[in-house]
CSV table of C-alpha atoms in Angstrom, one decimal:
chain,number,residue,atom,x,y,z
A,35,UNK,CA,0.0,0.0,0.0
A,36,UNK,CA,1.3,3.5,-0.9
A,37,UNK,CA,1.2,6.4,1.4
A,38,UNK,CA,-1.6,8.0,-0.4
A,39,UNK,CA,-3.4,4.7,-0.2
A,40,UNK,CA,-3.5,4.8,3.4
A,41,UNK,CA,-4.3,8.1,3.3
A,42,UNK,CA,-6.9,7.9,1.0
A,43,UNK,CA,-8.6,5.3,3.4
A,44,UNK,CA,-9.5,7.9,5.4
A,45,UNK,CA,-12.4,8.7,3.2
A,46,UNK,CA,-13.3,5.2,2.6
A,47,UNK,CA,-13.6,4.9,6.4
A,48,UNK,CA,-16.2,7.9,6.7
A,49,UNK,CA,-18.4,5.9,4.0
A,50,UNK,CA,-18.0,2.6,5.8
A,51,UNK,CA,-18.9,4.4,9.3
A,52,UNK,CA,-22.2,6.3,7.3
A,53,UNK,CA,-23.1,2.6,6.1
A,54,UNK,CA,-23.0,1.3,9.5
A,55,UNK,CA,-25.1,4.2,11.7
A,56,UNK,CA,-27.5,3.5,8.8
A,57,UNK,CA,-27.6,-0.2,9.5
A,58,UNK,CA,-27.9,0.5,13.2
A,59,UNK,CA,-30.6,3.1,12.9
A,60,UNK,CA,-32.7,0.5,10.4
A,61,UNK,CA,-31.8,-2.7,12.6
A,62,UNK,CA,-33.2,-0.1,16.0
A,63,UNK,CA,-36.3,0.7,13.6
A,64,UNK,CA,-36.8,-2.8,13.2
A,65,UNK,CA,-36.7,-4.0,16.8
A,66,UNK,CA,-39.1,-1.1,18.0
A,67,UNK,CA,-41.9,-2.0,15.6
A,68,UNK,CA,-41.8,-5.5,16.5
A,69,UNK,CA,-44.8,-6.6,19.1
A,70,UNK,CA,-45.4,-9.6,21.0
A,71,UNK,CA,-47.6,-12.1,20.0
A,72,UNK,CA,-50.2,-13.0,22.5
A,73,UNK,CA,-52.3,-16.2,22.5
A,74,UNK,CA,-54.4,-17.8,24.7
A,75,UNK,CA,-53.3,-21.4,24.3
A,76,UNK,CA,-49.4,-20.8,24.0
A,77,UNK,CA,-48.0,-21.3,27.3
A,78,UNK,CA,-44.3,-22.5,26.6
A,79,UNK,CA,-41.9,-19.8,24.6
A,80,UNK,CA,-39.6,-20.6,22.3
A,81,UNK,CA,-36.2,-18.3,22.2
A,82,UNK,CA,-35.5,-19.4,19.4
A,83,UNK,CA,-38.3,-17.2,17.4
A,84,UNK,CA,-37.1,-14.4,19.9
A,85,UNK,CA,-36.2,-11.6,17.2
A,86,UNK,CA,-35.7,-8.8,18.9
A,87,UNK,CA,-33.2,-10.8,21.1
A,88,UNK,CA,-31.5,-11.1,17.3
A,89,UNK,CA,-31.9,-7.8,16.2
A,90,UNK,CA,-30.3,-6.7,19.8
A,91,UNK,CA,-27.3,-8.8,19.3
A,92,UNK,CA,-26.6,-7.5,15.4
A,93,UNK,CA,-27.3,-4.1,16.5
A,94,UNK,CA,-24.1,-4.7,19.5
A,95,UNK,CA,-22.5,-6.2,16.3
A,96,UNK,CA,-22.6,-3.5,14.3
A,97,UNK,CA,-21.9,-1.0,17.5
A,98,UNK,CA,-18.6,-2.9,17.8
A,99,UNK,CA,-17.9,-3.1,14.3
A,100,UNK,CA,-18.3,0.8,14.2
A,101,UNK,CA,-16.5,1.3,17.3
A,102,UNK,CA,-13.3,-0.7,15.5
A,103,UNK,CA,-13.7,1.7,11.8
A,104,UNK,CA,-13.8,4.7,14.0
A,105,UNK,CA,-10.5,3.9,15.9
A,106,UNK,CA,-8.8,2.8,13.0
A,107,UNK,CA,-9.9,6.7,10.8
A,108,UNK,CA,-9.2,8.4,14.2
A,109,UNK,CA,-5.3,6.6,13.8
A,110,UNK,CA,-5.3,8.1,10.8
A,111,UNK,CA,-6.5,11.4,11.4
A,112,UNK,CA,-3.8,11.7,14.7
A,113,UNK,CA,-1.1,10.7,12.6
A,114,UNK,CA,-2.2,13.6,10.1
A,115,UNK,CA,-2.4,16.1,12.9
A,116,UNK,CA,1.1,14.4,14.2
A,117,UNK,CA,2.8,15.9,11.2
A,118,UNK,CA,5.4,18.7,12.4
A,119,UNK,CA,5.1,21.2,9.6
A,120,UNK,CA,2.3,23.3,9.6
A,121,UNK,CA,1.7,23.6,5.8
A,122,UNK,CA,2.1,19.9,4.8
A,123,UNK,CA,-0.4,19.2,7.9
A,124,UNK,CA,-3.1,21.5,6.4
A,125,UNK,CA,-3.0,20.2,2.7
A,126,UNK,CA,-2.7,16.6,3.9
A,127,UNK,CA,-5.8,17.2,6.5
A,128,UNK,CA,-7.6,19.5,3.4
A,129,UNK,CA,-6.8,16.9,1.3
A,130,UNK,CA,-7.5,13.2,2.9
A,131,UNK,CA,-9.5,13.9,5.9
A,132,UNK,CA,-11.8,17.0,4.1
A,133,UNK,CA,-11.3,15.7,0.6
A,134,UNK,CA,-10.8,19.2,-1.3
A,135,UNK,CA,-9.1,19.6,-4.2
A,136,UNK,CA,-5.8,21.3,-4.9
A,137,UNK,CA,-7.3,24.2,-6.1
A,138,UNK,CA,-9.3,24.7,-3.0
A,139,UNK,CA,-6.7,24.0,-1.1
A,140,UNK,CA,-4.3,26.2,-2.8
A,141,UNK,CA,-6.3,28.9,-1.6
A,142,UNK,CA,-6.8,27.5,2.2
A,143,UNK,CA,-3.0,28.4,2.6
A,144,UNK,CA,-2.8,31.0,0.1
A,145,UNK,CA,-0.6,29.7,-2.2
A,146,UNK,CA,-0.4,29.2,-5.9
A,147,UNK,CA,-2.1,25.6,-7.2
A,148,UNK,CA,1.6,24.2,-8.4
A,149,UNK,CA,3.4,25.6,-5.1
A,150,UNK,CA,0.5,23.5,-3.1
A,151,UNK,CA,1.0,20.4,-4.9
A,152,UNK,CA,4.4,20.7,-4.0
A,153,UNK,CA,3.9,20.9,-0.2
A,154,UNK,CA,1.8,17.7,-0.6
A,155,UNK,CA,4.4,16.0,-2.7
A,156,UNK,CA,6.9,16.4,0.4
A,157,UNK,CA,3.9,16.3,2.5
A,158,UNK,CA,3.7,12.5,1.8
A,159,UNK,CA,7.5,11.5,1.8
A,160,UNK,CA,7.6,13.0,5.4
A,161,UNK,CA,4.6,11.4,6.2
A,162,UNK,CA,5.9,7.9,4.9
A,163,UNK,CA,9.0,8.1,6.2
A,164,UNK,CA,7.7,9.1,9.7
A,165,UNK,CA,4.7,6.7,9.5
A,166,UNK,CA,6.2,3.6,7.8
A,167,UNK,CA,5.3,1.0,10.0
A,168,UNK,CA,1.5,2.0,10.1
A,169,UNK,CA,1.4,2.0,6.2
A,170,UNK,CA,1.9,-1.8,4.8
């Protein structure tokens, strides 16, 4: 994996977190609208027709799940914010954790487009060298 890979995964973590509060909100929308059943006759339960006990455990699945893509983009994002100069932290945070073009960044730091490509060029040789056993 390059160093932009890894940094690019930073983005690919914010969509795999949005996918996961959606699962959790539909999974908790599904075990609220589910009611008992109530019969006369039926005496003896059965667990294993008990689904909101299912939906319970897949949501904790999914909270855990989240919990782990959360640490791992937060790893990301600290080791980002870790980086020393001030300029190759702001393009690589404008550019991997915001997701702004060059352009837009370029004017963030007020510099040319070409000048700004060049801070992120060294931006991600420092970064490599200083995170190199993070990026595999």
């Amino acid at each position: 994996m390059t160093t932009k890979d890894y940094l690019r995964s930073v983005r690919r973590y914010d969509k795999m977190i949005d996918i996961r509060v959606e699962e959790i909100e539909r999974l908790t929308t599904m075990a609220t609208n589910i009611s008992p059943k109530y019969t006369e006759d039926k005496v003896q339960t059965s667990f294993n027709n008990d689904k909101i006990g299912l939906l319970v455990a897949e949501i904790e699945d999914k909270r855990q799940e989240l919990k782990g893509l959360v640490r791992q983009k937060g790893r990301i994002v600290a080791q980002i914010e870790g980086m020393e100069d001030y300029l190759e932290y702001v393009v690589l945070a404008d550019r991997y954790i915001k997701g702004m073009q060059f352009k837009a960044i370029a004017g963030d730091i007020d510099r040319c487009e070409r000048y700004t490509m060049q801070i992120h060029d060294k931006a991600i040789a420092n970064f490599g060298r200083k995170y190199a056993d993070s990026i595999k």
